[in-house]
Amino acid sequence: MITIKYFGMLAEHTQCNEEQYDSKAVKLSELLEDLNVKYQFTPESFNVALNQKLVQDSEDITLQFQDEIALLPPFAGG
């Protein structure tokens, strides 16, 4: 299982803080597309962290069993 965590307005939008994705290995880009279909996300609406590290390009990343994905809304600050 891959754990997906939602924060801020994304948790409100999905109506959950966390869910499990039943897959042993999947590309991050495919997972994000599945979530977009399920929740009608736009890629610009969040940043992605894999195992607590921000990632920029999701195309070449293959997720493994027990990976953790966090979808983070844009942060404001100065």
Backbone as JSON, one array per atom type, in Angstrom:
{
  "sequence": "MITIKYFGMLAEHTQCNEEQYDSKAVKLSELLEDLNVKYQFTPESFNVALNQKLVQDSEDITLQFQDEIALLPPFAGG",
  "N": [[0.82, -1.19, 0.0], [0.38, 2.25, -0.68], [0.63, 5.25, 1.02], [-1.34, 8.13, 1.07], [-1.34, 11.44, 1.95], [-3.26, 14.26, 2.85], [-3.36, 17.79, 3.11], [-4.44, 20.89, 4.63], [-6.47, 22.87, 2.52], [-6.74, 20.84, 0.68], [-7.28, 18.55, 2.15], [-9.77, 19.29, 3.08], [-11.14, 19.39, 0.64], [-11.03, 16.7, -0.26], [-12.23, 15.5, 1.84], [-10.91, 13.95, 3.68], [-8.02, 13.09, 5.61], [-6.11, 11.27, 5.04], [-5.41, 8.47, 2.93], [-5.28, 5.13, 1.56], [-3.52, 3.76, -1.17], [-3.91, 1.14, -3.23], [-1.45, -0.47, -4.34], [1.56, -1.97, -5.45], [3.66, -1.04, -6.97], [3.82, 1.87, -8.8], [3.82, 4.53, -11.14], [4.46, 7.84, -10.07], [3.28, 9.9, -11.53], [1.1, 8.58, -12.68], [-0.39, 7.92, -10.42], [-1.06, 10.5, -9.53], [-2.64, 11.31, -11.67], [-4.78, 9.5, -11.41], [-5.8, 10.42, -8.96], [-6.56, 12.97, -9.76], [-8.68, 12.38, -11.49], [-10.44, 11.24, -9.65], [-10.84, 13.3, -7.7], [-10.92, 15.7, -9.08], [-8.69, 17.43, -9.16], [-6.32, 20.05, -9.89], [-3.08, 20.19, -11.29], [-1.61, 22.41, -10.48], [-2.56, 23.03, -8.01], [-1.32, 21.98, -5.79], [1.69, 20.95, -4.05], [4.02, 18.23, -4.17], [5.2, 15.79, -1.96], [7.46, 13.19, -1.45], [7.97, 10.66, 0.72], [8.58, 12.58, 2.68], [10.1, 14.47, 1.32], [10.22, 17.13, -0.91], [9.23, 16.88, -4.31], [9.87, 17.61, -7.74], [9.53, 16.78, -10.44], [7.33, 14.49, -11.56], [7.24, 12.52, -13.45], [9.27, 10.52, -13.82], [9.36, 9.04, -11.51], [8.98, 6.12, -9.73], [6.78, 4.73, -7.55], [7.0, 2.8, -4.55], [6.06, -0.05, -2.54], [4.79, 0.88, 0.59], [5.61, 3.54, 0.4], [5.21, 7.05, 1.1], [3.1, 9.61, 0.2], [2.62, 13.05, 0.2], [0.3, 15.56, -0.28], [0.49, 18.87, -0.66], [-0.86, 22.03, -0.05], [-0.33, 25.22, -1.72], [2.04, 27.32, -0.08], [2.04, 30.34, 1.75], [3.99, 33.18, 2.55], [6.69, 35.07, 3.99]],
  "CA": [[0.0, 0.0, 0.0], [1.01, 3.57, -0.69], [-0.16, 6.16, 1.83], [-1.48, 9.48, 0.53], [-1.79, 12.36, 2.99], [-3.77, 15.54, 2.36], [-3.23, 18.86, 4.09], [-5.11, 22.16, 4.36], [-7.66, 22.88, 1.67], [-6.84, 19.55, -0.02], [-7.99, 17.65, 3.08], [-11.17, 19.71, 3.04], [-11.68, 19.02, -0.67], [-11.17, 15.24, -0.33], [-12.95, 15.1, 3.05], [-10.12, 13.0, 4.46], [-6.63, 13.49, 5.83], [-5.21, 10.21, 4.59], [-6.02, 7.28, 2.33], [-4.35, 4.13, 1.07], [-3.59, 3.44, -2.59], [-3.59, -0.28, -3.27], [-0.54, -0.79, -5.43], [2.92, -2.24, -5.01], [4.55, -0.16, -7.72], [3.1, 2.69, -9.77], [4.49, 5.81, -11.36], [3.84, 8.95, -9.36], [2.43, 10.63, -12.47], [-0.14, 7.82, -12.82], [-1.14, 8.11, -9.18], [-1.61, 11.86, -9.54], [-3.73, 11.33, -12.65], [-5.92, 8.82, -10.78], [-6.38, 11.33, -7.97], [-7.22, 14.04, -10.49], [-9.97, 11.86, -11.94], [-11.28, 11.01, -8.47], [-11.13, 14.51, -6.95], [-10.93, 16.88, -9.95], [-7.58, 18.32, -8.81], [-5.47, 20.6, -10.94], [-1.7, 20.01, -10.84], [-1.08, 23.62, -9.87], [-3.19, 23.28, -6.71], [-0.58, 21.4, -4.68], [3.06, 20.44, -4.19], [4.07, 16.8, -3.84], [6.35, 15.31, -1.2], [7.62, 11.74, -1.41], [8.72, 10.29, 1.92], [8.92, 13.83, 3.36], [10.99, 15.31, 0.52], [9.52, 17.69, -2.06], [9.67, 16.44, -5.63], [9.47, 18.54, -8.78], [9.13, 16.11, -11.67], [6.73, 13.22, -11.16], [7.22, 11.59, -14.58], [10.23, 9.42, -13.76], [9.4, 8.46, -10.18], [8.14, 4.95, -9.51], [6.52, 4.54, -6.12], [7.15, 1.44, -4.06], [5.26, -0.45, -1.38], [4.99, 1.63, 1.83], [5.97, 4.95, 0.21], [4.23, 8.01, 1.59], [2.95, 10.8, -0.62], [1.89, 14.14, 0.84], [-0.13, 16.62, -1.18], [0.59, 20.08, 0.14], [-1.33, 23.23, -0.74], [0.71, 26.26, -1.79], [2.28, 28.03, 1.16], [2.31, 31.77, 1.64], [4.88, 33.63, 3.63], [7.65, 36.06, 3.56]],
  "C": [[0.87, 1.26, 0.0], [0.09, 4.49, 0.09], [-0.15, 7.54, 1.18], [-2.05, 10.35, 1.64], [-2.17, 13.69, 2.36], [-3.7, 16.57, 3.47], [-4.03, 20.09, 3.64], [-6.36, 22.01, 3.52], [-7.82, 21.58, 0.88], [-7.55, 18.52, 0.86], [-9.47, 18.01, 3.12], [-11.83, 19.25, 1.75], [-11.95, 17.51, -0.76], [-12.02, 14.69, 0.81], [-12.25, 13.97, 3.79], [-8.7, 13.54, 4.59], [-5.65, 12.5, 5.23], [-6.02, 9.1, 3.93], [-4.91, 6.37, 1.83], [-4.6, 3.89, -0.41], [-3.08, 2.02, -2.73], [-2.75, -0.61, -4.5], [0.84, -1.05, -4.85], [3.92, -1.34, -5.71], [3.72, 0.55, -8.8], [3.89, 3.97, -9.97], [3.72, 6.9, -10.64], [2.91, 9.72, -10.29], [1.09, 9.92, -12.68], [-1.02, 7.95, -11.59], [-1.8, 9.48, -9.16], [-2.75, 11.98, -10.54], [-4.97, 10.63, -12.09], [-6.6, 9.71, -9.75], [-7.1, 12.5, -8.64], [-8.59, 13.6, -10.98], [-10.94, 11.74, -10.76], [-11.75, 12.32, -7.83], [-11.19, 15.79, -7.78], [-9.88, 17.91, -9.51], [-7.02, 18.96, -10.08], [-4.04, 20.51, -10.43], [-1.12, 21.24, -10.13], [-1.59, 23.84, -8.45], [-2.41, 22.69, -5.53], [0.86, 21.09, -5.07], [3.05, 19.0, -3.71], [5.35, 16.51, -3.06], [6.31, 13.78, -1.21], [8.52, 11.4, -0.23], [9.36, 11.51, 2.57], [9.94, 14.69, 2.63], [10.22, 15.8, -0.69], [10.1, 17.17, -3.36], [9.12, 17.41, -6.67], [8.9, 17.85, -10.0], [8.62, 14.72, -11.33], [6.8, 12.15, -12.25], [8.1, 10.36, -14.37], [10.28, 8.72, -12.41], [8.44, 7.28, -10.1], [8.01, 4.74, -8.01], [6.62, 3.06, -5.77], [6.22, 1.2, -2.87], [5.72, 0.33, -0.15], [5.55, 3.03, 1.63], [4.84, 5.82, 0.74], [4.26, 9.25, 0.71], [2.17, 11.83, 0.19], [1.56, 15.17, -0.23], [-0.31, 17.87, -0.34], [0.06, 21.28, -0.63], [-0.21, 24.26, -0.81], [0.82, 27.0, -0.46], [2.53, 29.5, 0.87], [3.24, 32.15, 2.78], [5.92, 34.57, 3.08], [8.96, 35.91, 4.16]]
}
